[in-house]
JSON list of C-alpha atoms and ligand atoms in Angstrom, two decimals:
[
{"chain": "A", "resi": 15, "resn": "MET", "atom": "CA", "xyz": [93.51, 59.48, 130.46]},
{"chain": "A", "resi": 16, "resn": "THR", "atom": "CA", "xyz": [90.88, 59.80, 132.84]},
{"chain": "A", "resi": 17, "resn": "GLU", "atom": "CA", "xyz": [88.07, 58.88, 129.47]},
{"chain": "A", "resi": 18, "resn": "THR", "atom": "CA", "xyz": [85.86, 57.73, 131.95]},
{"chain": "A", "resi": 19, "resn": "ALA", "atom": "CA", "xyz": [85.06, 61.18, 133.68]},
{"chain": "A", "resi": 20, "resn": "ILE", "atom": "CA", "xyz": [84.14, 62.30, 131.20]},
{"chain": "A", "resi": 21, "resn": "GLU", "atom": "CA", "xyz": [79.84, 62.23, 130.49]},
{"chain": "A", "resi": 22, "resn": "ARG", "atom": "CA", "xyz": [80.05, 64.21, 127.30]},
{"chain": "A", "resi": 23, "resn": "VAL", "atom": "CA", "xyz": [81.88, 66.46, 125.54]},
{"chain": "A", "resi": 24, "resn": "LEU", "atom": "CA", "xyz": [80.55, 69.86, 124.26]},
{"chain": "A", "resi": 25, "resn": "PHE", "atom": "CA", "xyz": [82.41, 70.81, 122.13]},
{"chain": "A", "resi": 26, "resn": "THR", "atom": "CA", "xyz": [85.01, 68.92, 119.53]},
{"chain": "A", "resi": 27, "resn": "GLU", "atom": "CA", "xyz": [88.50, 70.43, 119.19]},
{"chain": "A", "resi": 28, "resn": "GLU", "atom": "CA", "xyz": [87.40, 71.26, 116.02]},
{"chain": "A", "resi": 29, "resn": "GLN", "atom": "CA", "xyz": [84.40, 73.40, 116.78]},
{"chain": "A", "resi": 30, "resn": "ILE", "atom": "CA", "xyz": [86.31, 74.86, 119.54]},
{"chain": "A", "resi": 31, "resn": "GLN", "atom": "CA", "xyz": [89.36, 76.05, 116.70]},
{"chain": "A", "resi": 32, "resn": "ALA", "atom": "CA", "xyz": [86.16, 77.20, 113.78]},
{"chain": "A", "resi": 33, "resn": "ARG", "atom": "CA", "xyz": [84.83, 78.95, 116.34]},
{"chain": "A", "resi": 34, "resn": "ILE", "atom": "CA", "xyz": [88.24, 80.33, 117.77]},
{"chain": "A", "resi": 35, "resn": "ARG", "atom": "CA", "xyz": [88.48, 81.96, 114.61]},
{"chain": "A", "resi": 36, "resn": "GLU", "atom": "CA", "xyz": [85.64, 83.69, 113.28]},
{"chain": "A", "resi": 37, "resn": "VAL", "atom": "CA", "xyz": [86.33, 85.23, 116.98]},
{"chain": "A", "resi": 38, "resn": "ALA", "atom": "CA", "xyz": [89.92, 86.27, 116.31]},
{"chain": "A", "resi": 39, "resn": "GLY", "atom": "CA", "xyz": [88.44, 87.76, 112.22]},
{"chain": "A", "resi": 40, "resn": "GLU", "atom": "CA", "xyz": [85.77, 89.58, 114.32]},
{"chain": "A", "resi": 41, "resn": "ILE", "atom": "CA", "xyz": [89.54, 90.92, 117.26]},
{"chain": "A", "resi": 42, "resn": "SER", "atom": "CA", "xyz": [91.03, 92.08, 113.45]},
{"chain": "A", "resi": 43, "resn": "ALA", "atom": "CA", "xyz": [88.53, 93.88, 111.90]},
{"chain": "A", "resi": 44, "resn": "LYS", "atom": "CA", "xyz": [87.31, 95.84, 115.18]},
{"chain": "A", "resi": 45, "resn": "PHE", "atom": "CA", "xyz": [91.61, 96.13, 115.45]},
{"chain": "A", "resi": 46, "resn": "ALA", "atom": "CA", "xyz": [91.93, 97.40, 112.02]},
{"chain": "A", "resi": 47, "resn": "GLY", "atom": "CA", "xyz": [95.77, 99.14, 111.80]},
{"chain": "A", "resi": 48, "resn": "ARG", "atom": "CA", "xyz": [96.33, 98.97, 115.34]},
{"chain": "A", "resi": 49, "resn": "GLU", "atom": "CA", "xyz": [98.52, 97.30, 117.73]},
{"chain": "A", "resi": 50, "resn": "LEU", "atom": "CA", "xyz": [96.76, 95.33, 120.99]},
{"chain": "A", "resi": 51, "resn": "LYS", "atom": "CA", "xyz": [97.68, 93.47, 123.45]},
{"chain": "A", "resi": 52, "resn": "LEU", "atom": "CA", "xyz": [95.98, 90.12, 124.70]},
{"chain": "A", "resi": 53, "resn": "ILE", "atom": "CA", "xyz": [96.03, 89.68, 128.45]},
{"chain": "A", "resi": 54, "resn": "GLY", "atom": "CA", "xyz": [95.84, 86.00, 129.40]},
{"chain": "A", "resi": 55, "resn": "VAL", "atom": "CA", "xyz": [95.01, 84.52, 132.86]},
{"chain": "A", "resi": 56, "resn": "LEU", "atom": "CA", "xyz": [97.18, 81.71, 134.24]},
{"chain": "A", "resi": 57, "resn": "LYS", "atom": "CA", "xyz": [96.89, 79.23, 134.16]},
{"chain": "A", "resi": 58, "resn": "GLY", "atom": "CA", "xyz": [93.10, 78.46, 132.35]},
{"chain": "A", "resi": 59, "resn": "SER", "atom": "CA", "xyz": [93.34, 81.58, 129.85]},
{"chain": "A", "resi": 60, "resn": "ILE", "atom": "CA", "xyz": [96.65, 80.51, 128.27]},
{"chain": "A", "resi": 61, "resn": "PHE", "atom": "CA", "xyz": [95.65, 77.13, 125.29]},
{"chain": "A", "resi": 62, "resn": "PHE", "atom": "CA", "xyz": [93.16, 79.64, 124.03]},
{"chain": "A", "resi": 63, "resn": "LEU", "atom": "CA", "xyz": [94.44, 83.22, 123.97]},
{"chain": "A", "resi": 64, "resn": "THR", "atom": "CA", "xyz": [97.36, 81.05, 121.92]},
{"chain": "A", "resi": 65, "resn": "ALA", "atom": "CA", "xyz": [95.34, 79.30, 119.62]},
{"chain": "A", "resi": 66, "resn": "LEU", "atom": "CA", "xyz": [93.23, 82.70, 119.68]},
{"chain": "A", "resi": 67, "resn": "ALA", "atom": "CA", "xyz": [96.52, 84.64, 119.07]},
{"chain": "A", "resi": 68, "resn": "ARG", "atom": "CA", "xyz": [97.82, 82.42, 115.81]},
{"chain": "A", "resi": 69, "resn": "HIS", "atom": "CA", "xyz": [94.73, 83.85, 113.94]},
{"chain": "A", "resi": 70, "resn": "ILE", "atom": "CA", "xyz": [94.28, 87.17, 114.85]},
{"chain": "A", "resi": 71, "resn": "SER", "atom": "CA", "xyz": [95.64, 89.31, 111.86]},
{"chain": "A", "resi": 72, "resn": "VAL", "atom": "CA", "xyz": [97.14, 92.53, 113.33]},
{"chain": "A", "resi": 73, "resn": "PRO", "atom": "CA", "xyz": [99.94, 93.20, 114.75]},
{"chain": "A", "resi": 74, "resn": "VAL", "atom": "CA", "xyz": [99.61, 91.92, 118.91]},
{"chain": "A", "resi": 75, "resn": "LYS", "atom": "CA", "xyz": [101.94, 91.95, 122.04]},
{"chain": "A", "resi": 76, "resn": "ILE", "atom": "CA", "xyz": [100.67, 89.10, 125.01]},
{"chain": "A", "resi": 77, "resn": "ASP", "atom": "CA", "xyz": [101.00, 89.47, 128.42]},
{"chain": "A", "resi": 78, "resn": "LEU", "atom": "CA", "xyz": [99.66, 87.59, 131.31]},
{"chain": "A", "resi": 79, "resn": "LEU", "atom": "CA", "xyz": [98.45, 87.59, 135.32]},
{"chain": "A", "resi": 80, "resn": "ALA", "atom": "CA", "xyz": [98.26, 84.53, 137.85]},
{"chain": "A", "resi": 81, "resn": "ILE", "atom": "CA", "xyz": [96.11, 84.84, 140.52]},
{"chain": "A", "resi": 82, "resn": "SER", "atom": "CA", "xyz": [94.90, 83.77, 143.66]},
{"chain": "A", "resi": 83, "resn": "SER", "atom": "CA", "xyz": [91.51, 82.99, 145.25]},
{"chain": "A", "resi": 84, "resn": "PHE", "atom": "CA", "xyz": [90.93, 83.45, 148.78]},
{"chain": "A", "resi": 85, "resn": "GLY", "atom": "CA", "xyz": [88.87, 79.62, 148.86]},
{"chain": "A", "resi": 86, "resn": "LYS", "atom": "CA", "xyz": [85.35, 79.07, 148.52]},
{"chain": "A", "resi": 87, "resn": "SER", "atom": "CA", "xyz": [84.51, 80.24, 151.21]},
{"chain": "A", "resi": 88, "resn": "THR", "atom": "CA", "xyz": [84.85, 83.72, 149.75]},
{"chain": "A", "resi": 89, "resn": "PRO", "atom": "CA", "xyz": [84.32, 83.70, 146.27]},
{"chain": "A", "resi": 90, "resn": "GLY", "atom": "CA", "xyz": [85.79, 86.48, 143.83]},
{"chain": "A", "resi": 91, "resn": "VAL", "atom": "CA", "xyz": [88.13, 88.03, 146.91]},
{"chain": "A", "resi": 92, "resn": "VAL", "atom": "CA", "xyz": [91.14, 87.36, 144.41]},
{"chain": "A", "resi": 93, "resn": "ARG", "atom": "CA", "xyz": [95.12, 89.71, 144.62]},
{"chain": "A", "resi": 94, "resn": "ILE", "atom": "CA", "xyz": [97.67, 88.89, 142.04]},
{"chain": "A", "resi": 95, "resn": "ALA", "atom": "CA", "xyz": [99.45, 86.42, 142.77]},
{"chain": "A", "resi": 96, "resn": "LYS", "atom": "CA", "xyz": [102.52, 87.44, 139.30]},
{"chain": "A", "resi": 97, "resn": "ASP", "atom": "CA", "xyz": [101.50, 91.06, 137.50]},
{"chain": "A", "resi": 98, "resn": "LEU", "atom": "CA", "xyz": [102.06, 91.62, 134.40]},
{"chain": "A", "resi": 99, "resn": "ASP", "atom": "CA", "xyz": [105.68, 92.17, 133.08]},
{"chain": "A", "resi": 100, "resn": "ASP", "atom": "CA", "xyz": [104.81, 95.96, 131.28]},
{"chain": "A", "resi": 101, "resn": "THR", "atom": "CA", "xyz": [102.19, 98.88, 131.44]},
{"chain": "A", "resi": 102, "resn": "ILE", "atom": "CA", "xyz": [99.48, 98.71, 129.50]},
{"chain": "A", "resi": 103, "resn": "GLU", "atom": "CA", "xyz": [99.26, 102.77, 129.71]},
{"chain": "A", "resi": 104, "resn": "GLY", "atom": "CA", "xyz": [98.14, 104.14, 126.15]},
{"chain": "A", "resi": 105, "resn": "GLU", "atom": "CA", "xyz": [97.53, 100.19, 124.85]},
{"chain": "A", "resi": 106, "resn": "GLU", "atom": "CA", "xyz": [94.96, 98.94, 123.75]},
{"chain": "A", "resi": 107, "resn": "VAL", "atom": "CA", "xyz": [94.21, 95.62, 126.05]},
{"chain": "A", "resi": 108, "resn": "LEU", "atom": "CA", "xyz": [91.39, 92.81, 125.77]},
{"chain": "A", "resi": 109, "resn": "LEU", "atom": "CA", "xyz": [91.53, 90.87, 128.56]},
{"chain": "A", "resi": 110, "resn": "VAL", "atom": "CA", "xyz": [91.48, 86.52, 128.08]},
{"chain": "A", "resi": 111, "resn": "GLU", "atom": "CA", "xyz": [89.63, 84.47, 130.38]},
{"chain": "A", "resi": 112, "resn": "ASP", "atom": "CA", "xyz": [88.93, 81.20, 130.07]},
{"chain": "A", "resi": 113, "resn": "ILE", "atom": "CA", "xyz": [85.27, 81.14, 131.74]},
{"chain": "A", "resi": 114, "resn": "VAL", "atom": "CA", "xyz": [83.37, 84.27, 132.41]},
{"chain": "A", "resi": 115, "resn": "ASP", "atom": "CA", "xyz": [81.49, 82.88, 136.02]},
{"chain": "A", "resi": 116, "resn": "THR", "atom": "CA", "xyz": [79.39, 84.46, 138.66]},
{"chain": "A", "resi": 117, "resn": "GLY", "atom": "CA", "xyz": [81.74, 87.25, 136.50]},
{"chain": "A", "resi": 118, "resn": "LEU", "atom": "CA", "xyz": [83.57, 88.00, 140.32]},
{"chain": "A", "resi": 119, "resn": "THR", "atom": "CA", "xyz": [86.94, 87.24, 139.11]},
{"chain": "A", "resi": 120, "resn": "THR", "atom": "CA", "xyz": [87.00, 89.07, 135.33]},
{"chain": "A", "resi": 121, "resn": "ARG", "atom": "CA", "xyz": [85.58, 92.33, 137.47]},
{"chain": "A", "resi": 122, "resn": "TYR", "atom": "CA", "xyz": [88.14, 92.03, 139.61]},
{"chain": "A", "resi": 123, "resn": "LEU", "atom": "CA", "xyz": [90.59, 92.24, 137.11]},
{"chain": "A", "resi": 124, "resn": "LEU", "atom": "CA", "xyz": [89.29, 95.05, 134.98]},
{"chain": "A", "resi": 125, "resn": "GLN", "atom": "CA", "xyz": [88.79, 97.54, 137.59]},
{"chain": "A", "resi": 126, "resn": "THR", "atom": "CA", "xyz": [91.64, 96.57, 138.25]},
{"chain": "A", "resi": 127, "resn": "LEU", "atom": "CA", "xyz": [93.43, 97.12, 134.34]},
{"chain": "A", "resi": 128, "resn": "SER", "atom": "CA", "xyz": [91.19, 100.25, 134.10]},
{"chain": "A", "resi": 129, "resn": "ALA", "atom": "CA", "xyz": [93.17, 101.52, 136.45]},
{"chain": "A", "resi": 130, "resn": "ARG", "atom": "CA", "xyz": [96.32, 101.71, 135.01]},
{"chain": "A", "resi": 131, "resn": "SER", "atom": "CA", "xyz": [95.47, 104.03, 131.77]},
{"chain": "A", "resi": 132, "resn": "PRO", "atom": "CA", "xyz": [95.06, 101.54, 128.88]},
{"chain": "A", "resi": 133, "resn": "ARG", "atom": "CA", "xyz": [93.93, 103.57, 125.95]},
{"chain": "A", "resi": 134, "resn": "SER", "atom": "CA", "xyz": [91.27, 100.61, 125.76]},
{"chain": "A", "resi": 135, "resn": "LEU", "atom": "CA", "xyz": [89.58, 97.31, 128.15]},
{"chain": "A", "resi": 136, "resn": "GLY", "atom": "CA", "xyz": [87.74, 94.93, 126.02]},
{"chain": "A", "resi": 137, "resn": "LEU", "atom": "CA", "xyz": [86.99, 91.25, 127.40]},
{"chain": "A", "resi": 138, "resn": "CYS", "atom": "CA", "xyz": [87.25, 88.21, 125.34]},
{"chain": "A", "resi": 139, "resn": "THR", "atom": "CA", "xyz": [86.26, 85.06, 127.08]},
{"chain": "A", "resi": 140, "resn": "LEU", "atom": "CA", "xyz": [86.13, 81.40, 125.32]},
{"chain": "A", "resi": 141, "resn": "LEU", "atom": "CA", "xyz": [83.18, 80.32, 127.33]},
{"chain": "A", "resi": 142, "resn": "ASP", "atom": "CA", "xyz": [80.45, 81.55, 129.14]},
{"chain": "A", "resi": 143, "resn": "ARG", "atom": "CA", "xyz": [78.11, 81.12, 131.74]},
{"chain": "A", "resi": 144, "resn": "THR", "atom": "CA", "xyz": [75.87, 83.76, 132.15]},
{"chain": "A", "resi": 145, "resn": "ILE", "atom": "CA", "xyz": [73.48, 81.58, 134.56]},
{"chain": "A", "resi": 146, "resn": "ARG", "atom": "CA", "xyz": [75.83, 81.80, 136.74]},
{"chain": "A", "resi": 147, "resn": "ARG", "atom": "CA", "xyz": [76.92, 85.51, 137.25]},
{"chain": "A", "resi": 148, "resn": "LEU", "atom": "CA", "xyz": [76.08, 87.55, 140.57]},
{"chain": "A", "resi": 149, "resn": "ILE", "atom": "CA", "xyz": [77.49, 90.38, 138.58]},
{"chain": "A", "resi": 150, "resn": "GLN", "atom": "CA", "xyz": [77.56, 91.73, 135.41]},
{"chain": "A", "resi": 151, "resn": "VAL", "atom": "CA", "xyz": [80.39, 92.67, 133.46]},
{"chain": "A", "resi": 152, "resn": "PRO", "atom": "CA", "xyz": [80.60, 93.83, 129.62]},
{"chain": "A", "resi": 153, "resn": "ILE", "atom": "CA", "xyz": [81.92, 90.64, 127.11]},
{"chain": "A", "resi": 154, "resn": "ASP", "atom": "CA", "xyz": [83.23, 92.24, 123.78]},
{"chain": "A", "resi": 155, "resn": "PHE", "atom": "CA", "xyz": [83.68, 89.23, 122.09]},
{"chain": "A", "resi": 156, "resn": "ARG", "atom": "CA", "xyz": [82.54, 85.34, 123.34]},
{"chain": "A", "resi": 157, "resn": "CYS", "atom": "CA", "xyz": [82.86, 82.26, 122.02]},
{"chain": "A", "resi": 158, "resn": "PHE", "atom": "CA", "xyz": [80.74, 80.03, 123.29]},
{"chain": "A", "resi": 159, "resn": "GLU", "atom": "CA", "xyz": [77.79, 79.71, 126.53]},
{"chain": "A", "resi": 160, "resn": "ILE", "atom": "CA", "xyz": [77.17, 76.86, 127.60]},
{"chain": "A", "resi": 161, "resn": "PRO", "atom": "CA", "xyz": [74.67, 75.30, 130.23]},
{"chain": "A", "resi": 162, "resn": "ASP", "atom": "CA", "xyz": [74.61, 75.05, 134.53]},
{"chain": "A", "resi": 163, "resn": "ARG", "atom": "CA", "xyz": [77.39, 72.76, 134.34]},
{"chain": "A", "resi": 164, "resn": "PHE", "atom": "CA", "xyz": [81.38, 72.34, 135.56]},
{"chain": "A", "resi": 165, "resn": "VAL", "atom": "CA", "xyz": [83.58, 71.45, 132.36]},
{"chain": "A", "resi": 166, "resn": "VAL", "atom": "CA", "xyz": [86.88, 70.75, 131.71]},
{"chain": "A", "resi": 167, "resn": "GLY", "atom": "CA", "xyz": [89.36, 70.69, 128.71]},
{"chain": "A", "resi": 168, "resn": "PHE", "atom": "CA", "xyz": [91.03, 73.73, 126.34]},
{"chain": "A", "resi": 169, "resn": "GLY", "atom": "CA", "xyz": [92.76, 75.22, 129.45]},
{"chain": "A", "resi": 170, "resn": "LEU", "atom": "CA", "xyz": [90.14, 74.76, 132.44]},
{"chain": "A", "resi": 171, "resn": "ASP", "atom": "CA", "xyz": [90.29, 72.38, 134.98]},
{"chain": "A", "resi": 172, "resn": "TYR", "atom": "CA", "xyz": [89.19, 69.81, 137.61]},
{"chain": "A", "resi": 173, "resn": "LYS", "atom": "CA", "xyz": [91.76, 70.04, 140.94]},
{"chain": "A", "resi": 174, "resn": "GLN", "atom": "CA", "xyz": [94.72, 70.82, 137.83]},
{"chain": "A", "resi": 175, "resn": "LEU", "atom": "CA", "xyz": [94.00, 68.33, 135.62]},
{"chain": "A", "resi": 176, "resn": "TYR", "atom": "CA", "xyz": [92.05, 68.22, 132.51]},
{"chain": "A", "resi": 177, "resn": "ARG", "atom": "CA", "xyz": [93.30, 71.38, 130.42]},
{"chain": "A", "resi": 178, "resn": "ASN", "atom": "CA", "xyz": [95.80, 69.96, 127.83]},
{"chain": "A", "resi": 179, "resn": "LEU", "atom": "CA", "xyz": [92.24, 68.39, 126.13]},
{"chain": "A", "resi": 180, "resn": "GLY", "atom": "CA", "xyz": [92.37, 69.25, 122.84]},
{"chain": "A", "resi": 181, "resn": "TYR", "atom": "CA", "xyz": [87.44, 69.10, 123.49]},
{"chain": "A", "resi": 182, "resn": "ILE", "atom": "CA", "xyz": [86.04, 70.81, 126.68]},
{"chain": "A", "resi": 183, "resn": "ALA", "atom": "CA", "xyz": [83.76, 68.29, 128.28]},
{"chain": "A", "resi": 184, "resn": "VAL", "atom": "CA", "xyz": [80.79, 68.57, 131.01]},
{"chain": "A", "resi": 185, "resn": "LEU", "atom": "CA", "xyz": [82.39, 66.04, 133.69]},
{"chain": "A", "resi": 186, "resn": "LYS", "atom": "CA", "xyz": [80.70, 63.11, 135.97]},
{"chain": "A", "resi": 187, "resn": "ARG", "atom": "CA", "xyz": [79.10, 64.82, 138.81]},
{"chain": "A", "resi": 188, "resn": "GLU", "atom": "CA", "xyz": [80.80, 62.89, 141.38]},
{"chain": "B", "resi": 25, "resn": "IMP", "atom": "P1", "xyz": [84.30, 83.83, 138.47]},
{"chain": "B", "resi": 25, "resn": "IMP", "atom": "O1", "xyz": [82.80, 83.41, 138.86]},
{"chain": "B", "resi": 25, "resn": "IMP", "atom": "O2", "xyz": [83.79, 84.17, 137.43]},
{"chain": "B", "resi": 25, "resn": "IMP", "atom": "O3", "xyz": [84.59, 84.41, 139.26]},
{"chain": "B", "resi": 25, "resn": "IMP", "atom": "O4", "xyz": [85.10, 82.66, 137.79]},
{"chain": "B", "resi": 25, "resn": "IMP", "atom": "C1", "xyz": [85.63, 81.72, 138.91]},
{"chain": "B", "resi": 25, "resn": "IMP", "atom": "C2", "xyz": [86.79, 81.08, 138.24]},
{"chain": "B", "resi": 25, "resn": "IMP", "atom": "O5", "xyz": [87.18, 79.46, 138.12]},
{"chain": "B", "resi": 25, "resn": "IMP", "atom": "C3", "xyz": [87.28, 80.52, 136.40]},
{"chain": "B", "resi": 25, "resn": "IMP", "atom": "O6", "xyz": [87.77, 81.75, 136.21]},
{"chain": "B", "resi": 25, "resn": "IMP", "atom": "C4", "xyz": [87.62, 79.73, 136.87]},
{"chain": "B", "resi": 25, "resn": "IMP", "atom": "O7", "xyz": [89.33, 79.26, 136.66]},
{"chain": "B", "resi": 25, "resn": "IMP", "atom": "C5", "xyz": [87.21, 78.86, 137.39]},
{"chain": "B", "resi": 25, "resn": "IMP", "atom": "N1", "xyz": [85.65, 77.94, 137.08]},
{"chain": "B", "resi": 25, "resn": "IMP", "atom": "C6", "xyz": [84.43, 78.49, 136.84]},
{"chain": "B", "resi": 25, "resn": "IMP", "atom": "N2", "xyz": [83.87, 77.05, 135.96]},
{"chain": "B", "resi": 25, "resn": "IMP", "atom": "C7", "xyz": [84.51, 76.47, 135.86]},
{"chain": "B", "resi": 25, "resn": "IMP", "atom": "C8", "xyz": [84.73, 75.40, 135.46]},
{"chain": "B", "resi": 25, "resn": "IMP", "atom": "O8", "xyz": [83.35, 74.85, 135.13]},
{"chain": "B", "resi": 25, "resn": "IMP", "atom": "N3", "xyz": [85.21, 74.68, 135.40]},
{"chain": "B", "resi": 25, "resn": "IMP", "atom": "C9", "xyz": [86.35, 75.21, 135.38]},
{"chain": "B", "resi": 25, "resn": "IMP", "atom": "N4", "xyz": [86.62, 76.45, 135.81]},
{"chain": "B", "resi": 25, "resn": "IMP", "atom": "C10", "xyz": [85.57, 76.79, 136.19]},
{"chain": "B", "resi": 26, "resn": "MG", "atom": "MG1", "xyz": [90.82, 76.76, 138.14]}
]
């Protein structure tokens, strides 16, 4: 592992696990007596989704989609590269994101999912970088707000690396 690329740790593995337990508790309380479908976005959110799901006490279903973007020149222009396996019609759905940054990706996903007539549609994100927001999106559950620096770990990548770090860290500026 190229530890040298890491400038500082923002959240330790222990801090992340503790916060995920708290948020999972909030989600369990909100959906008490109901079934919940968690929708993860490949690849970044799968680490968060599985950690979160293990601490949710209501019955949980999981489905995944993948998106691809068209590059930095067209931020927010994304398409679904791998769709969900099943319908979400009539279900309580929670979109699980690794990070809400500009909000463009999240808005696209929320619009796409809400067109499929779920009973409810919420948003849960591991990280929230409000300072870079271009489009307001309603965040129902959030673990951490982060400063305006690029971060990696716990699913978040830089050139597909560092997703497997147990902690979240700021990368050195190049
Ligand atoms: P958006 O700007 O809210 O549309 O975020 C788009 C995507 O950019 C996120 O889902 C992440 O995959 C990626 N991203 C944004 N900020 C970071 C970061 O600090 N580290 C790693 N990936 C990021
Ligand atoms: Mg990425």
